[in-house]
mmCIF file of C-alpha atoms and ligand atoms in Angstrom:
data_model
loop_
_atom_site.group_PDB
_atom_site.id
_atom_site.type_symbol
_atom_site.label_atom_id
_atom_site.label_comp_id
_atom_site.label_asym_id
_atom_site.label_seq_id
_atom_site.Cartn_x
_atom_site.Cartn_y
_atom_site.Cartn_z
ATOM 1 C CA UNK A 1 145.650 55.615 29.235
ATOM 2 C CA UNK A 2 147.842 54.982 32.337
ATOM 3 C CA UNK A 3 147.391 51.388 34.096
ATOM 4 C CA UNK A 4 144.806 51.425 37.303
ATOM 5 C CA UNK A 5 145.704 50.526 40.556
ATOM 6 C CA UNK A 6 144.419 47.590 42.137
ATOM 7 C CA UNK A 7 140.657 48.108 43.617
ATOM 8 C CA UNK A 8 141.299 48.348 46.531
ATOM 9 C CA UNK A 9 143.057 51.034 46.286
ATOM 10 C CA UNK A 10 139.876 53.067 44.478
ATOM 11 C CA UNK A 11 137.357 55.008 46.191
ATOM 12 C CA UNK A 12 134.069 56.022 44.255
ATOM 13 C CA UNK A 13 132.253 58.737 45.624
ATOM 14 C CA UNK A 14 128.963 57.368 46.553
ATOM 15 C CA UNK A 15 127.164 60.841 45.098
ATOM 16 C CA UNK A 16 128.538 61.718 41.529
ATOM 17 C CA UNK A 17 130.958 58.381 40.669
ATOM 18 C CA UNK A 18 134.229 59.976 40.880
ATOM 19 C CA UNK A 19 137.617 58.032 41.325
ATOM 20 C CA UNK A 20 140.203 58.294 43.321
ATOM 21 C CA UNK A 21 142.858 56.902 44.844
ATOM 22 C CA UNK A 22 141.924 56.341 48.745
ATOM 23 C CA UNK A 23 144.537 57.303 51.303
ATOM 24 C CA UNK A 24 144.260 56.754 54.995
ATOM 25 C CA UNK A 25 142.904 59.848 56.542
ATOM 26 C CA UNK A 26 143.944 61.498 59.363
ATOM 27 C CA UNK A 27 141.652 61.445 62.148
ATOM 28 C CA UNK A 28 140.122 64.599 62.646
ATOM 29 C CA UNK A 29 140.620 65.537 58.879
ATOM 30 C CA UNK A 30 137.381 65.408 56.284
ATOM 31 C CA UNK A 31 137.494 64.075 52.967
ATOM 32 C CA UNK A 32 134.780 65.422 50.209
ATOM 33 C CA UNK A 33 134.717 64.525 46.663
ATOM 34 C CA UNK A 34 136.238 67.414 44.645
ATOM 35 C CA UNK A 35 133.329 67.643 42.573
ATOM 36 C CA UNK A 36 130.403 67.350 44.348
ATOM 37 C CA UNK A 37 131.444 68.064 47.779
ATOM 38 C CA UNK A 38 129.799 65.495 49.330
ATOM 39 C CA UNK A 39 131.735 63.495 52.103
ATOM 40 C CA UNK A 40 133.608 61.088 51.819
ATOM 41 C CA UNK A 41 135.098 60.012 54.623
ATOM 42 C CA UNK A 42 135.924 61.466 58.148
ATOM 43 C CA UNK A 43 137.405 59.306 61.059
ATOM 44 C CA UNK A 44 136.873 60.803 64.537
ATOM 45 C CA UNK A 45 139.446 59.479 67.145
ATOM 46 C CA UNK A 46 136.672 57.107 69.633
ATOM 47 C CA UNK A 47 133.507 58.113 67.155
ATOM 48 C CA UNK A 48 132.609 54.310 67.685
ATOM 49 C CA UNK A 49 132.462 54.760 71.655
ATOM 50 C CA UNK A 50 130.738 58.226 71.517
ATOM 51 C CA UNK A 51 128.433 57.289 69.156
ATOM 52 C CA UNK A 52 127.504 54.242 70.510
ATOM 53 C CA UNK A 53 127.075 55.800 73.594
ATOM 54 C CA UNK A 54 124.724 58.301 71.980
ATOM 55 C CA UNK A 55 122.257 55.744 70.486
ATOM 56 C CA UNK A 56 122.141 54.283 73.946
ATOM 57 C CA UNK A 57 120.780 57.671 75.234
ATOM 58 C CA UNK A 58 118.898 58.041 72.282
ATOM 59 C CA UNK A 59 117.246 54.259 73.253
ATOM 60 C CA UNK A 60 116.633 55.380 77.264
ATOM 61 C CA UNK A 61 115.247 59.101 76.292
ATOM 62 C CA UNK A 62 112.732 57.248 74.381
ATOM 63 C CA UNK A 63 111.800 54.713 76.846
ATOM 64 C CA UNK A 64 111.312 58.049 78.790
ATOM 65 C CA UNK A 65 109.318 59.609 76.630
ATOM 66 C CA UNK A 66 106.716 56.832 75.734
ATOM 67 C CA UNK A 67 106.423 56.397 79.921
ATOM 68 C CA UNK A 68 106.180 59.954 81.296
ATOM 69 C CA UNK A 69 103.099 62.654 80.504
ATOM 70 C CA UNK A 70 104.261 64.069 77.428
ATOM 71 C CA UNK A 71 101.648 67.528 77.269
ATOM 72 C CA UNK A 72 98.875 68.400 79.737
ATOM 73 C CA UNK A 73 95.665 71.009 78.147
ATOM 74 C CA UNK A 74 93.749 72.428 81.309
ATOM 75 C CA UNK A 75 90.570 74.234 80.577
ATOM 76 C CA UNK A 76 87.815 75.518 83.399
ATOM 77 C CA UNK A 77 90.218 73.450 85.865
ATOM 78 C CA UNK A 78 89.997 70.194 83.979
ATOM 79 C CA UNK A 79 92.510 68.758 82.844
ATOM 80 C CA UNK A 80 93.653 66.177 79.536
ATOM 81 C CA UNK A 81 96.743 64.521 79.857
ATOM 82 C CA UNK A 82 98.321 63.313 76.362
ATOM 83 C CA UNK A 83 101.389 60.720 76.329
ATOM 84 C CA UNK A 84 103.065 60.246 73.541
ATOM 85 C CA UNK A 85 101.259 56.803 72.710
ATOM 86 C CA UNK A 86 98.128 59.051 72.751
ATOM 87 C CA UNK A 87 99.368 61.354 69.741
ATOM 88 C CA UNK A 88 100.140 58.247 67.862
ATOM 89 C CA UNK A 89 96.781 57.507 68.425
ATOM 90 C CA UNK A 90 94.553 59.772 67.527
ATOM 91 C CA UNK A 91 94.414 58.980 64.044
ATOM 92 C CA UNK A 92 92.747 55.198 65.527
ATOM 93 C CA UNK A 93 89.014 55.757 64.663
ATOM 94 C CA UNK A 94 87.567 55.567 61.328
ATOM 95 C CA UNK A 95 88.813 56.362 57.824
ATOM 96 C CA UNK A 96 92.448 57.388 58.812
ATOM 97 C CA UNK A 97 92.983 54.721 60.792
ATOM 98 C CA UNK A 98 96.117 52.980 59.010
ATOM 99 C CA UNK A 99 97.790 56.193 59.910
ATOM 100 C CA UNK A 100 97.985 55.153 63.435
ATOM 101 C CA UNK A 101 100.840 52.856 61.944
ATOM 102 C CA UNK A 102 102.678 54.745 60.201
ATOM 103 C CA UNK A 103 102.768 57.225 63.204
ATOM 104 C CA UNK A 104 104.385 55.057 65.969
ATOM 105 C CA UNK A 105 106.803 53.794 63.268
ATOM 106 C CA UNK A 106 107.844 57.370 62.144
ATOM 107 C CA UNK A 107 107.931 58.456 65.629
ATOM 108 C CA UNK A 108 108.801 55.085 67.691
ATOM 109 C CA UNK A 109 109.757 52.197 66.213
ATOM 110 C CA UNK A 110 111.752 53.401 63.223
ATOM 111 C CA UNK A 111 114.113 55.240 65.060
ATOM 112 C CA UNK A 112 114.509 52.923 67.692
ATOM 113 C CA UNK A 113 115.294 50.535 64.971
ATOM 114 C CA UNK A 114 117.873 52.476 63.694
ATOM 115 C CA UNK A 115 119.400 52.979 67.277
ATOM 116 C CA UNK A 116 119.541 49.157 67.694
ATOM 117 C CA UNK A 117 121.186 48.540 64.499
ATOM 118 C CA UNK A 118 123.630 51.013 64.357
ATOM 119 C CA UNK A 119 124.615 49.864 68.250
ATOM 120 C CA UNK A 120 124.440 46.344 67.057
ATOM 121 C CA UNK A 121 126.594 47.166 64.362
ATOM 122 C CA UNK A 122 129.324 49.142 66.299
ATOM 123 C CA UNK A 123 129.804 47.773 69.697
ATOM 124 C CA UNK A 124 131.944 45.017 68.449
ATOM 125 C CA UNK A 125 133.897 47.323 66.748
ATOM 126 C CA UNK A 126 134.070 49.985 69.737
ATOM 127 C CA UNK A 127 135.838 47.362 71.798
ATOM 128 C CA UNK A 128 138.050 45.922 68.971
ATOM 129 C CA UNK A 129 136.299 42.659 68.274
ATOM 130 C CA UNK A 130 134.936 41.154 65.202
ATOM 131 C CA UNK A 131 131.885 42.385 63.921
ATOM 132 C CA UNK A 132 128.416 40.415 65.012
ATOM 133 C CA UNK A 133 126.697 38.055 62.066
ATOM 134 C CA UNK A 134 124.447 40.456 59.636
ATOM 135 C CA UNK A 135 126.510 43.028 60.589
ATOM 136 C CA UNK A 136 126.112 44.340 57.323
ATOM 137 C CA UNK A 137 123.044 44.044 56.520
ATOM 138 C CA UNK A 138 122.129 45.783 59.970
ATOM 139 C CA UNK A 139 124.146 48.747 59.110
ATOM 140 C CA UNK A 140 122.312 48.973 55.742
ATOM 141 C CA UNK A 141 119.568 49.376 57.036
ATOM 142 C CA UNK A 142 120.044 51.675 59.586
ATOM 143 C CA UNK A 143 121.007 53.916 56.511
ATOM 144 C CA UNK A 144 117.942 53.051 54.929
ATOM 145 C CA UNK A 145 115.911 54.098 57.857
ATOM 146 C CA UNK A 146 117.582 57.285 58.231
ATOM 147 C CA UNK A 147 115.069 59.548 56.376
ATOM 148 C CA UNK A 148 112.337 58.154 57.559
ATOM 149 C CA UNK A 149 112.901 58.209 61.514
ATOM 150 C CA UNK A 150 111.561 61.699 61.856
ATOM 151 C CA UNK A 151 111.852 62.337 65.287
ATOM 152 C CA UNK A 152 112.916 65.689 65.108
ATOM 153 C CA UNK A 153 110.398 66.746 62.821
ATOM 154 C CA UNK A 154 107.485 65.880 65.123
ATOM 155 C CA UNK A 155 109.502 67.740 67.466
ATOM 156 C CA UNK A 156 109.014 70.971 65.243
ATOM 157 C CA UNK A 157 104.747 69.915 64.567
ATOM 158 C CA UNK A 158 104.785 69.238 68.584
ATOM 159 C CA UNK A 159 106.313 73.216 68.926
ATOM 160 C CA UNK A 160 103.578 74.192 66.299
ATOM 161 C CA UNK A 161 100.807 72.523 68.369
ATOM 162 C CA UNK A 162 101.002 74.389 71.060
ATOM 163 C CA UNK A 163 100.780 77.831 69.632
ATOM 164 C CA UNK A 164 97.615 76.604 67.751
ATOM 165 C CA UNK A 165 96.656 75.460 71.395
ATOM 166 C CA UNK A 166 98.086 78.684 73.374
ATOM 167 C CA UNK A 167 94.533 80.867 72.814
ATOM 168 C CA UNK A 168 92.553 77.820 73.935
ATOM 169 C CA UNK A 169 93.677 76.583 76.869
ATOM 170 C CA UNK A 170 96.786 76.712 79.210
ATOM 171 C CA UNK A 171 99.320 73.921 77.872
ATOM 172 C CA UNK A 172 102.362 72.943 80.213
ATOM 173 C CA UNK A 173 104.610 70.520 78.659
ATOM 174 C CA UNK A 174 105.251 67.223 80.668
ATOM 175 C CA UNK A 175 108.883 65.656 81.453
ATOM 176 C CA UNK A 176 108.332 63.433 78.296
ATOM 177 C CA UNK A 177 108.489 66.425 76.188
ATOM 178 C CA UNK A 178 111.894 67.274 77.404
ATOM 179 C CA UNK A 179 112.822 63.806 77.264
ATOM 180 C CA UNK A 180 112.329 63.890 73.095
ATOM 181 C CA UNK A 181 113.946 66.769 72.774
ATOM 182 C CA UNK A 182 117.268 64.949 74.412
ATOM 183 C CA UNK A 183 116.067 62.565 71.924
ATOM 184 C CA UNK A 184 115.929 64.995 68.860
ATOM 185 C CA UNK A 185 119.514 66.955 69.669
ATOM 186 C CA UNK A 186 121.795 63.378 70.392
ATOM 187 C CA UNK A 187 119.719 62.016 67.761
ATOM 188 C CA UNK A 188 121.372 64.938 65.524
ATOM 189 C CA UNK A 189 124.943 64.636 67.242
ATOM 190 C CA UNK A 190 124.879 61.261 66.524
ATOM 191 C CA UNK A 191 124.477 61.676 63.409
ATOM 192 C CA UNK A 192 127.595 64.448 62.507
ATOM 193 C CA UNK A 193 129.861 61.454 64.323
ATOM 194 C CA UNK A 194 128.991 59.356 61.645
ATOM 195 C CA UNK A 195 130.701 58.787 58.440
ATOM 196 C CA UNK A 196 129.091 56.195 56.415
ATOM 197 C CA UNK A 197 132.364 54.859 54.222
ATOM 198 C CA UNK A 198 134.744 55.285 57.291
ATOM 199 C CA UNK A 199 132.462 52.969 58.973
ATOM 200 C CA UNK A 200 131.668 50.569 55.882
ATOM 201 C CA UNK A 201 135.987 50.456 55.471
ATOM 202 C CA UNK A 202 136.293 49.684 59.012
ATOM 203 C CA UNK A 203 133.829 46.961 58.962
ATOM 204 C CA UNK A 204 135.529 45.451 56.346
ATOM 205 C CA UNK A 205 139.089 45.483 57.683
ATOM 206 C CA UNK A 206 138.036 43.953 60.516
ATOM 207 C CA UNK A 207 135.804 41.031 59.314
ATOM 208 C CA UNK A 208 139.361 40.107 57.756
ATOM 209 C CA UNK A 209 141.851 39.668 60.248
ATOM 210 C CA UNK B 1 141.870 62.680 48.104
ATOM 211 C CA UNK B 2 143.501 62.469 45.084
ATOM 212 C CA UNK B 3 141.254 62.016 41.633
ATOM 213 C CA UNK B 4 142.707 59.268 39.867
ATOM 214 C CA UNK B 5 142.751 61.050 36.706
ATOM 215 C CA UNK B 6 144.404 63.942 35.707
ATOM 216 C CA UNK B 7 142.643 67.906 36.622
ATOM 217 C CA UNK B 8 140.607 68.907 35.291
ATOM 218 C CA UNK B 9 138.810 66.431 33.859
ATOM 219 C CA UNK B 10 137.447 64.225 36.505
ATOM 220 C CA UNK B 11 137.810 60.130 36.424
ATOM 221 C CA UNK B 12 134.583 58.191 37.136
ATOM 222 C CA UNK B 13 134.560 54.444 37.759
ATOM 223 C CA UNK B 14 131.626 54.605 35.053
ATOM 224 C CA UNK B 15 134.710 55.989 32.717
ATOM 225 C CA UNK B 16 137.424 53.472 34.040
ATOM 226 C CA UNK B 17 135.431 50.596 33.022
ATOM 227 C CA UNK B 18 134.673 49.992 36.345
ATOM 228 C CA UNK B 19 131.530 49.888 38.930
ATOM 229 C CA UNK B 20 130.768 51.757 41.959
ATOM 230 C CA UNK B 21 129.080 50.676 45.059
ATOM 231 C CA UNK B 22 126.660 53.917 45.489
ATOM 232 C CA UNK B 23 126.022 52.538 49.639
ATOM 233 C CA UNK B 24 130.004 51.934 50.656
ATOM 234 C CA UNK B 25 132.088 53.944 47.554
ATOM 235 C CA UNK B 26 133.911 50.657 47.194
ATOM 236 C CA UNK B 27 135.345 49.662 43.405
ATOM 237 C CA UNK B 28 134.301 46.705 41.127
ATOM 238 C CA UNK B 29 134.960 45.085 38.102
ATOM 239 C CA UNK B 30 131.906 45.086 35.636
ATOM 240 C CA UNK B 31 129.695 42.026 35.896
ATOM 241 C CA UNK B 32 129.720 42.094 39.758
ATOM 242 C CA UNK B 33 126.088 42.392 40.758
ATOM 243 C CA UNK B 34 126.641 42.525 44.768
ATOM 244 C CA UNK B 35 128.996 44.611 47.003
ATOM 245 C CA UNK B 36 131.786 42.131 48.863
ATOM 246 C CA UNK B 37 131.687 45.164 50.955
ATOM 247 C CA UNK B 38 128.565 45.417 52.538
ATOM 248 C CA UNK B 39 126.476 43.327 50.545
ATOM 249 C CA UNK B 40 124.142 46.301 48.295
ATOM 250 C CA UNK B 41 123.154 45.674 44.935
ATOM 251 C CA UNK B 42 125.736 47.410 42.520
ATOM 252 C CA UNK B 43 124.843 48.532 38.558
ATOM 253 C CA UNK B 44 127.401 51.210 37.391
ATOM 254 C CA UNK B 45 123.966 53.531 36.618
ATOM 255 C CA UNK B 46 120.559 52.757 37.906
ATOM 256 C CA UNK B 47 119.141 52.254 34.643
ATOM 257 C CA UNK B 48 115.203 52.294 35.758
ATOM 258 C CA UNK B 49 115.855 54.966 38.005
ATOM 259 C CA UNK B 50 114.437 57.526 36.132
ATOM 260 C CA UNK B 51 111.645 55.422 35.233
ATOM 261 C CA UNK B 52 110.657 55.240 39.128
ATOM 262 C CA UNK B 53 111.147 58.614 39.687
ATOM 263 C CA UNK B 54 108.324 59.447 37.666
ATOM 264 C CA UNK B 55 106.225 56.918 38.878
ATOM 265 C CA UNK B 56 106.369 57.631 42.599
ATOM 266 C CA UNK B 57 106.072 61.809 41.703
ATOM 267 C CA UNK B 58 102.701 60.916 39.639
ATOM 268 C CA UNK B 59 101.792 59.196 42.329
ATOM 269 C CA UNK B 60 102.615 62.018 45.321
ATOM 270 C CA UNK B 61 100.817 64.029 42.931
ATOM 271 C CA UNK B 62 97.773 62.828 42.621
ATOM 272 C CA UNK B 63 96.621 61.689 46.124
ATOM 273 C CA UNK B 64 98.210 65.743 46.836
ATOM 274 C CA UNK B 65 95.316 66.653 45.558
ATOM 275 C CA UNK B 66 92.112 65.449 47.716
ATOM 276 C CA UNK B 67 94.841 66.300 50.662
ATOM 277 C CA UNK B 68 94.052 69.400 49.538
ATOM 278 C CA UNK B 69 90.171 69.936 48.926
ATOM 279 C CA UNK B 70 89.161 67.380 51.762
ATOM 280 C CA UNK B 71 89.697 68.716 55.721
ATOM 281 C CA UNK B 72 92.731 68.405 57.585
ATOM 282 C CA UNK B 73 90.908 69.002 60.815
ATOM 283 C CA UNK B 74 87.115 69.060 62.389
ATOM 284 C CA UNK B 75 86.814 71.098 65.168
ATOM 285 C CA UNK B 76 84.385 70.898 67.366
ATOM 286 C CA UNK B 77 83.744 74.108 69.693
ATOM 287 C CA UNK B 78 80.299 73.902 72.114
ATOM 288 C CA UNK B 79 78.515 71.596 69.917
ATOM 289 C CA UNK B 80 79.417 73.231 66.499
ATOM 290 C CA UNK B 81 81.630 71.597 64.133
ATOM 291 C CA UNK B 82 83.711 73.729 61.208
ATOM 292 C CA UNK B 83 86.496 71.841 59.483
ATOM 293 C CA UNK B 84 89.459 73.429 57.930
ATOM 294 C CA UNK B 85 91.613 72.454 54.905
ATOM 295 C CA UNK B 86 95.161 72.630 55.414
ATOM 296 C CA UNK B 87 95.413 76.315 53.272
ATOM 297 C CA UNK B 88 92.298 76.966 55.495
ATOM 298 C CA UNK B 89 94.442 76.516 58.779
ATOM 299 C CA UNK B 90 96.867 79.069 57.375
ATOM 300 C CA UNK B 91 94.311 81.806 57.213
ATOM 301 C CA UNK B 92 92.956 80.570 60.437
ATOM 302 C CA UNK B 93 96.994 81.044 62.168
ATOM 303 C CA UNK B 94 97.151 83.828 60.463
ATOM 304 C CA UNK B 95 93.594 85.912 61.879
ATOM 305 C CA UNK B 96 94.996 84.885 65.108
ATOM 306 C CA UNK B 97 97.990 86.822 64.865
ATOM 307 C CA UNK B 98 100.082 83.981 64.739
ATOM 308 C CA UNK B 99 102.408 85.188 61.841
ATOM 309 C CA UNK B 100 105.551 83.098 62.456
ATOM 310 C CA UNK B 101 103.820 79.478 62.562
ATOM 311 C CA UNK B 102 101.680 80.377 59.984
ATOM 312 C CA UNK B 103 104.636 81.072 57.507
ATOM 313 C CA UNK B 104 105.378 77.317 58.825
ATOM 314 C CA UNK B 105 103.191 74.986 58.031
ATOM 315 C CA UNK B 106 102.449 77.419 55.058
ATOM 316 C CA UNK B 107 106.054 76.059 53.714
ATOM 317 C CA UNK B 108 106.255 73.343 55.044
ATOM 318 C CA UNK B 109 102.629 72.147 53.814
ATOM 319 C CA UNK B 110 102.392 74.086 50.387
ATOM 320 C CA UNK B 111 105.424 75.614 49.285
ATOM 321 C CA UNK B 112 107.956 72.543 49.916
ATOM 322 C CA UNK B 113 105.599 69.872 48.664
ATOM 323 C CA UNK B 114 104.741 72.079 45.045
ATOM 324 C CA UNK B 115 108.631 73.038 45.120
ATOM 325 C CA UNK B 116 109.442 69.335 45.414
ATOM 326 C CA UNK B 117 107.492 68.618 42.840
ATOM 327 C CA UNK B 118 108.646 70.425 40.407
ATOM 328 C CA UNK B 119 111.672 70.148 41.538
ATOM 329 C CA UNK B 120 112.421 66.524 40.832
ATOM 330 C CA UNK B 121 110.547 66.805 37.689
ATOM 331 C CA UNK B 122 112.953 68.858 36.571
ATOM 332 C CA UNK B 123 116.089 67.258 37.417
ATOM 333 C CA UNK B 124 114.465 63.821 36.170
ATOM 334 C CA UNK B 125 113.893 65.944 32.755
ATOM 335 C CA UNK B 126 117.227 67.043 32.886
ATOM 336 C CA UNK B 127 119.130 63.787 32.516
ATOM 337 C CA UNK B 128 117.268 62.976 29.780
ATOM 338 C CA UNK B 129 117.853 66.345 27.635
ATOM 339 C CA UNK B 130 120.174 68.749 27.751
ATOM 340 C CA UNK B 131 119.849 71.519 29.921
ATOM 341 C CA UNK B 132 121.366 74.991 31.080
ATOM 342 C CA UNK B 133 122.124 73.993 34.676
ATOM 343 C CA UNK B 134 125.566 72.714 35.697
ATOM 344 C CA UNK B 135 126.436 69.675 37.045
ATOM 345 C CA UNK B 136 126.933 71.234 40.590
ATOM 346 C CA UNK B 137 123.999 73.543 40.412
ATOM 347 C CA UNK B 138 121.812 70.792 40.069
ATOM 348 C CA UNK B 139 123.518 68.267 42.368
ATOM 349 C CA UNK B 140 122.695 70.857 44.910
ATOM 350 C CA UNK B 141 119.476 70.877 44.076
ATOM 351 C CA UNK B 142 119.013 67.161 44.559
ATOM 352 C CA UNK B 143 120.324 67.412 48.002
ATOM 353 C CA UNK B 144 118.267 70.470 48.917
ATOM 354 C CA UNK B 145 115.411 67.979 47.649
ATOM 355 C CA UNK B 146 116.565 65.150 49.370
ATOM 356 C CA UNK B 147 117.227 67.297 52.813
ATOM 357 C CA UNK B 148 113.595 69.001 53.265
ATOM 358 C CA UNK B 149 111.289 66.307 51.899
ATOM 359 C CA UNK B 150 110.734 64.638 55.319
ATOM 360 C CA UNK B 151 110.109 68.055 57.166
ATOM 361 C CA UNK B 152 106.148 68.069 55.343
ATOM 362 C CA UNK B 153 105.289 65.814 57.301
ATOM 363 C CA UNK B 154 105.108 68.730 59.992
ATOM 364 C CA UNK B 155 101.487 69.422 59.485
ATOM 365 C CA UNK B 156 100.388 65.989 60.088
ATOM 366 C CA UNK B 157 102.262 65.603 62.799
ATOM 367 C CA UNK B 158 100.434 69.116 64.317
ATOM 368 C CA UNK B 159 96.943 67.060 63.317
ATOM 369 C CA UNK B 160 97.734 63.922 65.700
ATOM 370 C CA UNK B 161 98.849 66.317 68.577
ATOM 371 C CA UNK B 162 95.923 68.604 67.996
ATOM 372 C CA UNK B 163 93.807 65.489 67.838
ATOM 373 C CA UNK B 164 95.254 63.351 70.979
ATOM 374 C CA UNK B 165 95.207 66.576 73.520
ATOM 375 C CA UNK B 166 92.007 68.432 72.696
ATOM 376 C CA UNK B 167 89.464 66.093 73.565
ATOM 377 C CA UNK B 168 86.968 68.025 75.862
ATOM 378 C CA UNK B 169 83.650 66.244 75.253
ATOM 379 C CA UNK B 170 81.203 68.982 74.570
ATOM 380 C CA UNK B 171 83.131 72.007 75.060
ATOM 381 C CA UNK B 172 86.264 71.668 72.160
ATOM 382 C CA UNK B 173 87.094 68.831 70.167
ATOM 383 C CA UNK B 174 89.507 68.506 67.587
ATOM 384 C CA UNK B 175 89.388 65.246 65.023
ATOM 385 C CA UNK B 176 91.264 64.232 61.918
ATOM 386 C CA UNK B 177 90.468 64.447 58.590
ATOM 387 C CA UNK B 178 90.570 62.365 55.848
ATOM 388 C CA UNK B 179 93.506 64.514 53.785
ATOM 389 C CA UNK B 180 95.844 64.012 56.634
ATOM 390 C CA UNK B 181 96.116 60.872 55.699
ATOM 391 C CA UNK B 182 96.298 61.936 51.537
ATOM 392 C CA UNK B 183 98.974 64.420 52.563
ATOM 393 C CA UNK B 184 100.881 62.045 54.726
ATOM 394 C CA UNK B 185 100.949 59.450 51.641
ATOM 395 C CA UNK B 186 102.165 62.222 49.385
ATOM 396 C CA UNK B 187 104.905 63.057 51.464
ATOM 397 C CA UNK B 188 105.946 59.416 51.624
ATOM 398 C CA UNK B 189 105.567 59.312 47.649
ATOM 399 C CA UNK B 190 107.605 62.338 46.610
ATOM 400 C CA UNK B 191 110.584 61.138 49.379
ATOM 401 C CA UNK B 192 111.010 57.218 47.400
ATOM 402 C CA UNK B 193 110.628 59.367 44.591
ATOM 403 C CA UNK B 194 113.649 61.500 45.377
ATOM 404 C CA UNK B 195 115.337 58.847 46.624
ATOM 405 C CA UNK B 196 114.926 56.686 43.723
ATOM 406 C CA UNK B 197 116.878 59.233 41.437
ATOM 407 C CA UNK B 198 120.541 57.773 41.076
ATOM 408 C CA UNK B 199 122.485 61.259 41.456
ATOM 409 C CA UNK B 200 125.345 59.726 39.456
ATOM 410 C CA UNK B 201 123.064 60.444 36.079
ATOM 411 C CA UNK B 202 123.546 63.986 37.276
ATOM 412 C CA UNK B 203 126.792 64.301 36.260
ATOM 413 C CA UNK B 204 127.061 62.135 33.556
ATOM 414 C CA UNK B 205 125.018 64.308 31.258
ATOM 415 C CA UNK B 206 127.034 67.295 31.865
ATOM 416 C CA UNK B 207 130.344 64.778 30.805
ATOM 417 C CA UNK B 208 128.690 63.870 27.521
ATOM 418 C CA UNK B 209 128.640 67.262 27.262
ATOM 419 C CA UNK B 210 131.576 67.537 27.295
ATOM 420 C CA UNK B 211 133.200 65.587 25.465
ATOM 421 C CA UNK B 212 131.348 66.931 22.670
HETATM 422 ZN ZN1 ZN C 1 131.244 63.278 44.301
HETATM 423 ZN ZN1 ZN C 2 128.891 48.714 48.472
#
C-alpha cells in the first residue's frame, strides 16, 4: 500500500469509516460519502450568521409560545384556555407525574438548550473571533440533543388533537400556536444550514490561530 | 472528495490502521482515546455497541406491552367514564370518519414501533452473521429507523394536549392513562437502542465478505 498522507489531510466518514483525502469544499458545494452517501461537508456562505439569526428567532418564538394562549376550547359558551405549560402539566397528577418532566424537557427545555448551545458555539466564529471556552462541549451537546428536541413532533400532535376534539367543541388557535409553528419552521431551516463536520473544522482552525 | 484508496475498493480508516472520530471525522493514530478536534471519546469500532443495542431494544419491547394493554385515555362525559387503549383510540377515530388522522395515529403508535423493533433486531443480527441484504440497503434502513423513531411520540403529545384542554368539569373531561407513560418510555428506549448502534459495523461485515 502506498504511503498515507499526514493525518491532517485525511477525513473519515462518521457513518461508515470510509477514508478520504480532505480537500477544501467551495461554499455552495456539498461533499458526500461515495459509499454511504452521508453528507460530509456542505459549507454555505454566511451560514454561521444565518444559523445564529435563526436560533435567536427560535428562542424568541419559544418565549412567545410559552406566554401567549395556545389553544382555546369553547363548549356551550364556556371557554377553556390551555397554554403550552398547561399541556406540559397535563400528566402532573397521579401515576403519570414523571411524564411532566419528560414533556417539559422534550418540548421546551431541550430545544431551548440546543439553541443556546448553538449560539454559544457559533457566535464568536461568525464575527471571526476565537471560540469561547468549552465551545466544543457546547456543540457536542447540541448535536447529542438533536433527536430529543421534539418541537416538530409536538406540532403534529397538536394537529391530531385538534381533529379529535373538533366534533366535541369549537376550538380556536391562539397566537402561541402560530409562534410554535414558526419555531418549527425556523428549526428545520437552521438544521439544514448546519453541516456538522464543517462546524468542527471551522472550530478547529479558529482555535489554532 | 477522493477516497484515499483505489476505486472500486473503498479504503476505510480501520483498514489503513487508523481510527476515525464519529463526531467530527478527524482521523487519529490507534491508541488515541479522546479526539483532539471535538473532545469525543473515540474507538475504531464500538465493541459494546451491539450488546447495548439488544439491551435497550429488549427494555423497549417489554414496556411496549403494557402500553398496549392499559388505557391511554380516560374520557368522562356527563359522569360516565370510558377508557381507551392505543388501538381503541384508532378504532374510535375511524368510527368518527377521521380516516386520515386514524392512519397517522395507527402508523405512529403501532406500525412504526413494531417495524422499528424488527428493523433494529435485524440490523443487530446482520452485523453478527451474514445476511443477504447489501450494506448500502442496510445503511438506508438504519437511517430510516433513526429518523422515524421520535415521531412515535405523537400519541403521547396528543394525550397531553387533550388532557389539558378538555377539563370541563361535569360535561366532559379527558385524563391521561398509565399507558401514556409506558409508551413514552418505550419510544425513548428504542431511540437509545438505535443511537447505540455503531453504523460502521454494517459496512465491516460487507467488507469481510469481499475479502473472502
Ligand atoms: Zn460513508
Ligand atoms: Zn472528533
